[in-house]
PDB file of C-alpha atoms in Angstrom:
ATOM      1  CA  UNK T   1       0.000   0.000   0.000  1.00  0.00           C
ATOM      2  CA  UNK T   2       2.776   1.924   0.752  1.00  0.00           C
ATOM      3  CA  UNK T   3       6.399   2.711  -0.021  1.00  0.00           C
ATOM      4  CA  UNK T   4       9.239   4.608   1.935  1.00  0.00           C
ATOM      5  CA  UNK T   5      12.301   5.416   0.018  1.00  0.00           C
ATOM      6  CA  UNK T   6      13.577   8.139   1.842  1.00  0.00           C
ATOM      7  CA  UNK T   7      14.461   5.470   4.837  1.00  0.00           C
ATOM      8  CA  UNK T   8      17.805   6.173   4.077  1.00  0.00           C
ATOM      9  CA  UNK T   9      17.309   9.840   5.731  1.00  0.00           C
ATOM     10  CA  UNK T  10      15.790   8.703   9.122  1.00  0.00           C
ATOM     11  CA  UNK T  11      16.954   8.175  12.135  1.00  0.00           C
ATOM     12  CA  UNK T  12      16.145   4.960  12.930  1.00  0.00           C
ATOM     13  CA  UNK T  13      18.325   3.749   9.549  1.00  0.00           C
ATOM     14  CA  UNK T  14      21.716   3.276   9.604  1.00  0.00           C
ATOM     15  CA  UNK T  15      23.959   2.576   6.601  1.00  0.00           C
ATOM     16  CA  UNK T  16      26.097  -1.059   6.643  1.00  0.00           C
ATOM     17  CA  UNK T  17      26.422  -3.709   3.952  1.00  0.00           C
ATOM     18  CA  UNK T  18      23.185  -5.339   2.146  1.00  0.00           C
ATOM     19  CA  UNK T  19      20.598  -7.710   3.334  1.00  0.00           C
ATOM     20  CA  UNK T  20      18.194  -8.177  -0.352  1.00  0.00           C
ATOM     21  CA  UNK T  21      14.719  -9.108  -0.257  1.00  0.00           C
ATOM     22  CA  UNK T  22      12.299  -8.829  -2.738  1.00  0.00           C
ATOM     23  CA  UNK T  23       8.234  -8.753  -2.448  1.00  0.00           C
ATOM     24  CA  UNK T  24       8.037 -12.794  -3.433  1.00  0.00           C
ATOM     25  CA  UNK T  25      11.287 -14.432  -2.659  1.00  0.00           C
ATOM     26  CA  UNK T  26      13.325 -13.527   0.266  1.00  0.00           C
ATOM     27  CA  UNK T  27      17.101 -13.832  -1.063  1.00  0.00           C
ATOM     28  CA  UNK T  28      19.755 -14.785   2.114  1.00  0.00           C
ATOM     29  CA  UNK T  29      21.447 -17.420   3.612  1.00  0.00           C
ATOM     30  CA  UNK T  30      21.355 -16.114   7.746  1.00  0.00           C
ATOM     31  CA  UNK T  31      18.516 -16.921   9.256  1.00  0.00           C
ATOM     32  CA  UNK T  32      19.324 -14.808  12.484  1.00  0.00           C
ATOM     33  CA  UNK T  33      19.472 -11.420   9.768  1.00  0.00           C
ATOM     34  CA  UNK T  34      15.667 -11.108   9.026  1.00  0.00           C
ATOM     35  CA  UNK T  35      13.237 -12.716  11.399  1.00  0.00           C
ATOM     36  CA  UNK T  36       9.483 -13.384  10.825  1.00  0.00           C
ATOM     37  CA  UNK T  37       8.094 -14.375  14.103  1.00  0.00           C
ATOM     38  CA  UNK T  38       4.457 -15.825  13.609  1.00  0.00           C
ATOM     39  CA  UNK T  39       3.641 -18.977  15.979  1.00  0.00           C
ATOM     40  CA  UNK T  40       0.105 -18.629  15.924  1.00  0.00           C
ATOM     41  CA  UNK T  41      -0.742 -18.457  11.788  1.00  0.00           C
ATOM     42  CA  UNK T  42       1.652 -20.796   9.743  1.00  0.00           C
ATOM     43  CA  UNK T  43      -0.542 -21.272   7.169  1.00  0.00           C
ATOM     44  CA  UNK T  44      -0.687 -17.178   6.489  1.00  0.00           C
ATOM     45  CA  UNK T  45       3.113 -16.630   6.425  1.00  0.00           C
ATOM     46  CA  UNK T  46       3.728 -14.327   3.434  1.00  0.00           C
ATOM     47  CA  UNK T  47       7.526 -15.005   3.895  1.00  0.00           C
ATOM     48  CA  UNK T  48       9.371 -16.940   5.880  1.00  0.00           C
ATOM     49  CA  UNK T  49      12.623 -18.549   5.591  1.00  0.00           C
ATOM     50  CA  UNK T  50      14.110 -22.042   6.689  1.00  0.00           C
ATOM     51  CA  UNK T  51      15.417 -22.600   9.482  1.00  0.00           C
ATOM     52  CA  UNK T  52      13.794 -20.006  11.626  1.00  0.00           C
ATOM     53  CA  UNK T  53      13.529 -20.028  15.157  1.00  0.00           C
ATOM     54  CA  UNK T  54      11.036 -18.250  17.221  1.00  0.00           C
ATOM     55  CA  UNK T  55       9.668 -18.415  20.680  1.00  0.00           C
ATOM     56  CA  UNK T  56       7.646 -21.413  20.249  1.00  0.00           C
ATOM     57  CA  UNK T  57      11.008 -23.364  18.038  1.00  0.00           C
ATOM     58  CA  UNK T  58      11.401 -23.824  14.922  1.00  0.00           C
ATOM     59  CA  UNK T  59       8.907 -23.080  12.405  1.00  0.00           C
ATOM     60  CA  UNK T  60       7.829 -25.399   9.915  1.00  0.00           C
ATOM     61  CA  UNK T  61       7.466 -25.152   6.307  1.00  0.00           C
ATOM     62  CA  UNK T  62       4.143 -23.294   5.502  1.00  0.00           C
ATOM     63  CA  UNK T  63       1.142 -24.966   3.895  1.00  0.00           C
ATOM     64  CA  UNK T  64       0.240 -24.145   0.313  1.00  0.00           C
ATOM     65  CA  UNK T  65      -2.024 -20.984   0.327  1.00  0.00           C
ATOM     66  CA  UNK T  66      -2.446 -17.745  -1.297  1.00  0.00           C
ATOM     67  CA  UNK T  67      -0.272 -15.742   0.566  1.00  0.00           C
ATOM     68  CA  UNK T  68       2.566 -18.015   0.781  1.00  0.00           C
ATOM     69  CA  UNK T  69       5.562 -17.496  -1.340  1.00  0.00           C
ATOM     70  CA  UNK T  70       8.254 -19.398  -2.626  1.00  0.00           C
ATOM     71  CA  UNK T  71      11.913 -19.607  -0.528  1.00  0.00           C
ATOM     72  CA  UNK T  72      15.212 -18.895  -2.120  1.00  0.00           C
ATOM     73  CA  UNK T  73      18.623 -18.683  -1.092  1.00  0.00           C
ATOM     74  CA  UNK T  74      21.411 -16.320  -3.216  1.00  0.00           C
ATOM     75  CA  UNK T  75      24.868 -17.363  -2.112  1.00  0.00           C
ATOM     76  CA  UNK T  76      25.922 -14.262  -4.360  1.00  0.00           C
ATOM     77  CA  UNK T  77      23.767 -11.823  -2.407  1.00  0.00           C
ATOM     78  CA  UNK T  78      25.860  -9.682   0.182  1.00  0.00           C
ATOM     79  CA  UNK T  79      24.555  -9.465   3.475  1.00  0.00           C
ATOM     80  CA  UNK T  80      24.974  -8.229   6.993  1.00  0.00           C
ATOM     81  CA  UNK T  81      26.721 -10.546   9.419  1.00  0.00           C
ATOM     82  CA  UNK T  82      26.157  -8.153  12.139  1.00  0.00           C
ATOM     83  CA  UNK T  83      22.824  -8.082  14.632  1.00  0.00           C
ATOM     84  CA  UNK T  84      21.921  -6.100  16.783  1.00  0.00           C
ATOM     85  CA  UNK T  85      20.502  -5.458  20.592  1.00  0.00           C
ATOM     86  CA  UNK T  86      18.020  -2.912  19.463  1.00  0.00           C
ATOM     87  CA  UNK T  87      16.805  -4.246  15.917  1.00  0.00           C
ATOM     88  CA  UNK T  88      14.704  -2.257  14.008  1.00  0.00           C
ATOM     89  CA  UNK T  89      10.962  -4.165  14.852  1.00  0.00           C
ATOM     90  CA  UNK T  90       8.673  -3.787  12.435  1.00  0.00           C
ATOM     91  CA  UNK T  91       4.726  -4.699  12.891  1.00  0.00           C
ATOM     92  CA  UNK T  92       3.238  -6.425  10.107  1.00  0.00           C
ATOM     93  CA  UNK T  93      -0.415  -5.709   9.636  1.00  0.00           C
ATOM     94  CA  UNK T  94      -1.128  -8.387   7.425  1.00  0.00           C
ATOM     95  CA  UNK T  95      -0.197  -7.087   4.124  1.00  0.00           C
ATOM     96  CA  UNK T  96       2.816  -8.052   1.711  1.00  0.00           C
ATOM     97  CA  UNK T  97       3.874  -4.623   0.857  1.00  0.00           C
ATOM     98  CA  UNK T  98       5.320  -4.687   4.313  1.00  0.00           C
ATOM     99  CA  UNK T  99       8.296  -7.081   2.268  1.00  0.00           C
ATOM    100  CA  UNK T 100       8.584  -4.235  -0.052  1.00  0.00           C
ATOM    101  CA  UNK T 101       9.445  -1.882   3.093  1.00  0.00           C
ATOM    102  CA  UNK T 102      11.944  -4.267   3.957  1.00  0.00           C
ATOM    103  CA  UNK T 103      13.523  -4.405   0.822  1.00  0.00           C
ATOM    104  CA  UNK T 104      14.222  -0.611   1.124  1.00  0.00           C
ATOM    105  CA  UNK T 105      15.995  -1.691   4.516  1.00  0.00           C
ATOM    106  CA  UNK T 106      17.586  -4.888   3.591  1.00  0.00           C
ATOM    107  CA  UNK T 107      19.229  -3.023   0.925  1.00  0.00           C
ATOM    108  CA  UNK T 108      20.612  -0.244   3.840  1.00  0.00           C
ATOM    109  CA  UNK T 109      22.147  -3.775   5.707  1.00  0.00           C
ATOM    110  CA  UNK T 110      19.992  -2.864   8.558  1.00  0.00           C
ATOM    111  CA  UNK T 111      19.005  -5.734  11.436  1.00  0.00           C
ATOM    112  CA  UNK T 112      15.428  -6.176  11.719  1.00  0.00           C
ATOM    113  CA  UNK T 113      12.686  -8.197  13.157  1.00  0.00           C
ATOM    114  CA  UNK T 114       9.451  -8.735  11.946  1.00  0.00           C
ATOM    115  CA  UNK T 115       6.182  -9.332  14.001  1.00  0.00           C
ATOM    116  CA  UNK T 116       2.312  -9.622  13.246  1.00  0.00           C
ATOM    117  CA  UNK T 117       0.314  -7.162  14.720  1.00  0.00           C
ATOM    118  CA  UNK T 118      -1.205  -9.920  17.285  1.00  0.00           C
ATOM    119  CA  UNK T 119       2.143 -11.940  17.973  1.00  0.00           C
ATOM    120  CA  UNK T 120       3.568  -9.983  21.014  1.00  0.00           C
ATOM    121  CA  UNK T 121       2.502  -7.166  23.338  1.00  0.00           C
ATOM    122  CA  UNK T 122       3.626  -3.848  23.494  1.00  0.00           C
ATOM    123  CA  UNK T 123       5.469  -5.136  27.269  1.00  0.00           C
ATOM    124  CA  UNK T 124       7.445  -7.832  24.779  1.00  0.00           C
ATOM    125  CA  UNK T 125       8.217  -4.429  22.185  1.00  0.00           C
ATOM    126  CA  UNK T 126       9.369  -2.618  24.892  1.00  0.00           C
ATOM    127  CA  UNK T 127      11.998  -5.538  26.473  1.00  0.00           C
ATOM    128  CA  UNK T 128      13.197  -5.778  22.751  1.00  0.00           C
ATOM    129  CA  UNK T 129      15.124  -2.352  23.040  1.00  0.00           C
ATOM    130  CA  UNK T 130      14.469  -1.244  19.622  1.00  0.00           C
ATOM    131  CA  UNK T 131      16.300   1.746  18.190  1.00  0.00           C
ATOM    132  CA  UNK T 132      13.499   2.033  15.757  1.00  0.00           C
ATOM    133  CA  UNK T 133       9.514   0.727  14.945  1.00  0.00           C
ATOM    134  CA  UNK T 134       7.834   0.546  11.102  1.00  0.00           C
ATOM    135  CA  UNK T 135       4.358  -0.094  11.241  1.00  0.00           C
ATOM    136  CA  UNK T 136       3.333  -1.038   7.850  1.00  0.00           C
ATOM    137  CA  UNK T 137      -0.152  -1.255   5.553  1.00  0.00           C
ATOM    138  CA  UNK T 138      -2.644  -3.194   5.859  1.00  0.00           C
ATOM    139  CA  UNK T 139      -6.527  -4.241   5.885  1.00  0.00           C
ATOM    140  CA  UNK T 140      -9.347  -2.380   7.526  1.00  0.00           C
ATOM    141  CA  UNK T 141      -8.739   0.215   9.566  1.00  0.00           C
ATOM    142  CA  UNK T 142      -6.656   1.131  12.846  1.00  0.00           C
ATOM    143  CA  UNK T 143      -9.262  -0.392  14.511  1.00  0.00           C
ATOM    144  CA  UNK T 144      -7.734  -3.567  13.003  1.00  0.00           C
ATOM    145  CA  UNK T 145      -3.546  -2.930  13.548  1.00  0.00           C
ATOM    146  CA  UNK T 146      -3.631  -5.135  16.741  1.00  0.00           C
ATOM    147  CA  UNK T 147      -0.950  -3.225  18.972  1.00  0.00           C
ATOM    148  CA  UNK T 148       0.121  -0.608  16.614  1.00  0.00           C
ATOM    149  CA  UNK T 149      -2.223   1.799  18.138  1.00  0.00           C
ATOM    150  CA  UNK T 150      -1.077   1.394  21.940  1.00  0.00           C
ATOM    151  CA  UNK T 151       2.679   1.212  20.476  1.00  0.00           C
ATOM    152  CA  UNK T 152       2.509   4.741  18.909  1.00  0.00           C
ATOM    153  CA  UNK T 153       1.475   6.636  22.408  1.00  0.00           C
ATOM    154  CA  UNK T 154       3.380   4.164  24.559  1.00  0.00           C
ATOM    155  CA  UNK T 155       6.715   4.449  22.112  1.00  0.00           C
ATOM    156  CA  UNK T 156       6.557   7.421  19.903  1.00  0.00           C
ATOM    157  CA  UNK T 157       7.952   9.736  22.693  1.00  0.00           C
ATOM    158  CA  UNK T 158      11.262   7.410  23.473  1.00  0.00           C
ATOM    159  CA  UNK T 159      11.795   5.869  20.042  1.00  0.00           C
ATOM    160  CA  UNK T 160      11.445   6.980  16.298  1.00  0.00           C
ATOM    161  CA  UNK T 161       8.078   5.521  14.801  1.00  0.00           C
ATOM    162  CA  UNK T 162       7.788   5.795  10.731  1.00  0.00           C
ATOM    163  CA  UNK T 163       4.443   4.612   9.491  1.00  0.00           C
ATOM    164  CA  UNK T 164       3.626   3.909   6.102  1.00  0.00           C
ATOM    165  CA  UNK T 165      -0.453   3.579   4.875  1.00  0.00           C
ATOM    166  CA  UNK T 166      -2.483   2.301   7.755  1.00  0.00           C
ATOM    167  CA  UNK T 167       0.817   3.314   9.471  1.00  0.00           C
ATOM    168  CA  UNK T 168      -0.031   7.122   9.304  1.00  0.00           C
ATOM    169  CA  UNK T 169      -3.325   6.388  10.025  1.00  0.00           C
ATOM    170  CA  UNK T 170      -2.969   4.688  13.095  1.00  0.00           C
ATOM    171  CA  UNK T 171      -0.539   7.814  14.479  1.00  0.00           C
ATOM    172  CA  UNK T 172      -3.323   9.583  13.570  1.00  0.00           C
ATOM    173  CA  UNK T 173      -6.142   8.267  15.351  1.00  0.00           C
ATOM    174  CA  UNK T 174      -3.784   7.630  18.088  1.00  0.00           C
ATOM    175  CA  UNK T 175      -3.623  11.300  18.766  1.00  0.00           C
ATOM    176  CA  UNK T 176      -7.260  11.954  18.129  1.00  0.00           C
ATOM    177  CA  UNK T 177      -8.068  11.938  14.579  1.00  0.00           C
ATOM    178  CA  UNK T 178     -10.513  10.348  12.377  1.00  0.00           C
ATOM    179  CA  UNK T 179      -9.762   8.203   9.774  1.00  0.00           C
ATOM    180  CA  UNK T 180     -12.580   8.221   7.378  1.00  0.00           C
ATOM    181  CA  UNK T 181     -13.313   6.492   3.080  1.00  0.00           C
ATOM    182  CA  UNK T 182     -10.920   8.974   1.200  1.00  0.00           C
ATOM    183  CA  UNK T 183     -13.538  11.492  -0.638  1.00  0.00           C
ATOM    184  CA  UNK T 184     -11.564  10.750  -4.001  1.00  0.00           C
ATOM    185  CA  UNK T 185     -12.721   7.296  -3.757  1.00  0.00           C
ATOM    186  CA  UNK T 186     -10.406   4.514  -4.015  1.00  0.00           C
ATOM    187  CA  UNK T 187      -6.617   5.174  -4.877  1.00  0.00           C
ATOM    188  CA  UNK T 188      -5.333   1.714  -6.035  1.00  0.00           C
ATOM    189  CA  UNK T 189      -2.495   2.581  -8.464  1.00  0.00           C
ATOM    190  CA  UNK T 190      -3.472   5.274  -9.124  1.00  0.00           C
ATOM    191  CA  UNK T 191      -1.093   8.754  -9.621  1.00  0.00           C
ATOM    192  CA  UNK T 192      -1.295  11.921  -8.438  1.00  0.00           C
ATOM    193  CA  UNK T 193       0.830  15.173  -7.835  1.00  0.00           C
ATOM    194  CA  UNK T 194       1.632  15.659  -4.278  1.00  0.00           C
ATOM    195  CA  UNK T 195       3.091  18.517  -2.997  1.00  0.00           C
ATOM    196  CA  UNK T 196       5.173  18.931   0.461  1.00  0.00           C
ATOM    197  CA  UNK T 197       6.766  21.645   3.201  1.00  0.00           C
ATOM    198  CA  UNK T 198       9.994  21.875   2.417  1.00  0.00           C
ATOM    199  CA  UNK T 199      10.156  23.598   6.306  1.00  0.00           C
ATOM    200  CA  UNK T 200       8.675  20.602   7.688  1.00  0.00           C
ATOM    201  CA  UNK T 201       8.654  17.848   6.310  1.00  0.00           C
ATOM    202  CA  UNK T 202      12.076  16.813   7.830  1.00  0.00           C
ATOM    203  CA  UNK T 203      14.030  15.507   4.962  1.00  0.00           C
ATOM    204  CA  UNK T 204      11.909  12.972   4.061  1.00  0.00           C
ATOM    205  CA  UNK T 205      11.265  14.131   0.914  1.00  0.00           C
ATOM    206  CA  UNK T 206      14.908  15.529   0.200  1.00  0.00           C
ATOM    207  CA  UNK T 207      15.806  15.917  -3.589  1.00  0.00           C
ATOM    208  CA  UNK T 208      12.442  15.757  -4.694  1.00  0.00           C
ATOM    209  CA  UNK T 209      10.970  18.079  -6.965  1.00  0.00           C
ATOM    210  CA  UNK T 210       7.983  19.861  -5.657  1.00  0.00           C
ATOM    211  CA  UNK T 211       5.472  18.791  -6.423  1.00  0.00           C
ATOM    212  CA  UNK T 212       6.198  15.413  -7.615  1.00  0.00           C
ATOM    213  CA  UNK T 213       4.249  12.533  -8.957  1.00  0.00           C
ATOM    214  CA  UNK T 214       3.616   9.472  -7.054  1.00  0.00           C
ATOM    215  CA  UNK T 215       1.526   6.731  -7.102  1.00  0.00           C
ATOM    216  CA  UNK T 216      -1.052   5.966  -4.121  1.00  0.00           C
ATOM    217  CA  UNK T 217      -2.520   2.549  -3.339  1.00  0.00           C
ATOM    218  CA  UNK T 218      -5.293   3.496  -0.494  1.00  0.00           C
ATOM    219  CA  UNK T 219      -8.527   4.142  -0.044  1.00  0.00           C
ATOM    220  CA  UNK T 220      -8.858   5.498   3.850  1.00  0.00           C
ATOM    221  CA  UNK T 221      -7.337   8.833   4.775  1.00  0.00           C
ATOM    222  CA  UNK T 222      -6.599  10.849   7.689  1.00  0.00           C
ATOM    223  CA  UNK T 223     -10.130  13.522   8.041  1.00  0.00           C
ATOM    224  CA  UNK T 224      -8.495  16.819   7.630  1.00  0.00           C
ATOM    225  CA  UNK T 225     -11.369  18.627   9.440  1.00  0.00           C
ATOM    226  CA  UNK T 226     -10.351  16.461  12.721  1.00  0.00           C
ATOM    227  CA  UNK T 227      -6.837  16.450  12.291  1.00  0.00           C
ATOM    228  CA  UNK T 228      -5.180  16.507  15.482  1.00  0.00           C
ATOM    229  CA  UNK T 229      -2.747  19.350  14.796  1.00  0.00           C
ATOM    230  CA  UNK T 230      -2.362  20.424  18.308  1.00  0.00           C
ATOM    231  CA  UNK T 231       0.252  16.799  18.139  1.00  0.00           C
ATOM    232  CA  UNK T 232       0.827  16.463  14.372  1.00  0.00           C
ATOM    233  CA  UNK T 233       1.761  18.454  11.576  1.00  0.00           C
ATOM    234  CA  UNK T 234       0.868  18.049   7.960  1.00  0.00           C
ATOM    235  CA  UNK T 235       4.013  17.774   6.041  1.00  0.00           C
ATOM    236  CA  UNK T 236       2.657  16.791   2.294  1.00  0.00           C
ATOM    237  CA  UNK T 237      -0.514  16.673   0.813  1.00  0.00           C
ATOM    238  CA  UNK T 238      -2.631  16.126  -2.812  1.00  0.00           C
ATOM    239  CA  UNK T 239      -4.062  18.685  -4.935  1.00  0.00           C
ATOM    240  CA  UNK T 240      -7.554  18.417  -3.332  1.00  0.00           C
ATOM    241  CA  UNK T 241      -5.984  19.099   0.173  1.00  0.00           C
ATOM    242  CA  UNK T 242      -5.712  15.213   1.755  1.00  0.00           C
ATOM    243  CA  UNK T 243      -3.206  14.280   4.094  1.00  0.00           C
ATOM    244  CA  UNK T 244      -0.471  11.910   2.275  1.00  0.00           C
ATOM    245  CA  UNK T 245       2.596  12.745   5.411  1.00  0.00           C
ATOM    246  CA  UNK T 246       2.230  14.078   8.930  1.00  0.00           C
ATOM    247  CA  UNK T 247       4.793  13.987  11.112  1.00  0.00           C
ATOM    248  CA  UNK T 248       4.231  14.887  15.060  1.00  0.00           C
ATOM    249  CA  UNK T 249       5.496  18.379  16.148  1.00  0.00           C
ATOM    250  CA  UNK T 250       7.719  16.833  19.144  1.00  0.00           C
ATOM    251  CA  UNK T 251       8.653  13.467  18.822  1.00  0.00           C
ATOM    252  CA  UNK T 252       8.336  13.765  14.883  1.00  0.00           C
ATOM    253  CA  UNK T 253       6.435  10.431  14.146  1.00  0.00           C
ATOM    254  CA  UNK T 254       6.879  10.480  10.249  1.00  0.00           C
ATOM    255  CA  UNK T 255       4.907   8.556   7.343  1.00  0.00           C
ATOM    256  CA  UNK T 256       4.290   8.647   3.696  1.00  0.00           C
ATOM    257  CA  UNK T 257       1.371   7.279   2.605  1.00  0.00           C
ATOM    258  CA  UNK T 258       2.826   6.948  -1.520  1.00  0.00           C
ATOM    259  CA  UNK T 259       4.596   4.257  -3.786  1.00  0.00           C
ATOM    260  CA  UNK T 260       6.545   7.207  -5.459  1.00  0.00           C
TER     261      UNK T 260
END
């Protein structure tokens, strides 16, 4: 639903050598450098790898469905051999465009960990130590991102929080806003010309023209009449005024809701 390739320019990113991933075939050979943890819902693994160990063992290989994908190793593919104490987490809301996001950070060597939204608690997130948190896309609504909510007020002020989709729209709910059907109707590949505050918006669009075209895949959006901007701050927008990037005016929770 989403992409993010300005990663590169926040905080919680840090350059070392390459991890590669791609949306249907994860491409490693160290298990310990990208973990999936699901114990709960083999069957709706949309990538996994083999071995992988999680709390409950190992996980076996997942049943034939829809959403699983193929496994392959690339002994030619460089990758990290470092890890980390405070991974990058991210929280998986059920949507494969969360791989794409991890592309963009495999490809920056960083160490992350990936969780459903219903795996662990936000307790468990905060004994992880993380020096960063993605939330990614997914179905529904932010009713529907399991602990993603609670992890934005309980987090956002000690560690950075980038959002991408449901992502922003769960940081803004969080903080009191609505997040209603998009008035332009459904945005599923579709382009559009979205314009940003260069004063802002924090770098995350840096070298960008302004505007610039990108294409959206969403069809919920932040209500701009109930935007909470006593917390948040709108950093990029369409031409009919919605909210595509907020970030929040302290603690500078940033998202963009484009694949650009």
């Amino acid at each position: 639903m989403a992409a993010a390739q300005s990663l590169s320019q926040l905080s919680l990113v840090q350059l070392k050598t390459s991890l590669f991933l791609t949306p249907k075939t994860l491409h490693k050979q160290n298990p310990c450098l990208f973990a999936h943890h699901n114990h709960q819902n083999q069957d709706q693994l949309s990538i996994t790898t083999l071995p992988l160990k999680t709390r409950s063992g190992l996980v076996p290989k997942p049943k034939a469905s829809l959403s699983s994908v193929p496994v392959q190793s690339n002994a030619s593919s460089p990758i990290s051999t470092k890890k980390s104490d405070s991974p990058i987490i991210v929280i998986d809301n059920y949507d494969s465009f969360t791989y794409n996001l991890c592309q963009y950070m495999g490809e920056l060597g960083c160490f992350f960990e990936v969780y459903r939204n219903d795996e662990i608690t936000v307790e468990e997130l905060k004994r992880m130590n993380p020096r960063g948190i993605l939330i990614s896309p997914g179905p529904g609504t932010p009713q529907d991102s399991g602990i993603s909510l609670q992890t934005v007020l309980e987090l956002g002020p000690v560690v950075p929080v980038f959002g991408v989709c449901m992502g922003l729209q769960c940081i803004g709910e969080a903080f009191g806003g609505k997040v209603v059907r998009s008035p332009s109707g459904v945005m599923h590949g579709k382009s559009s010309l979205v314009y940003y505050d260069e004063k802002e918006e924090d770098s995350l669009f840096a070298g960008l023209s302004n505007p610039f075209v990108a294409g959206r895949y969403h069809s919920l959006v932040i209500e701009k009449e109930s935007f909470p901007d006593d917390e948040l701050v709108i950093t990029a927008w369409t031409e009919d005024g919605l909210v595509m990037a907020a970030r929040h005016k302290k603690y500078k929770h940033l998202q963009r809701n484009l694949r650009g």
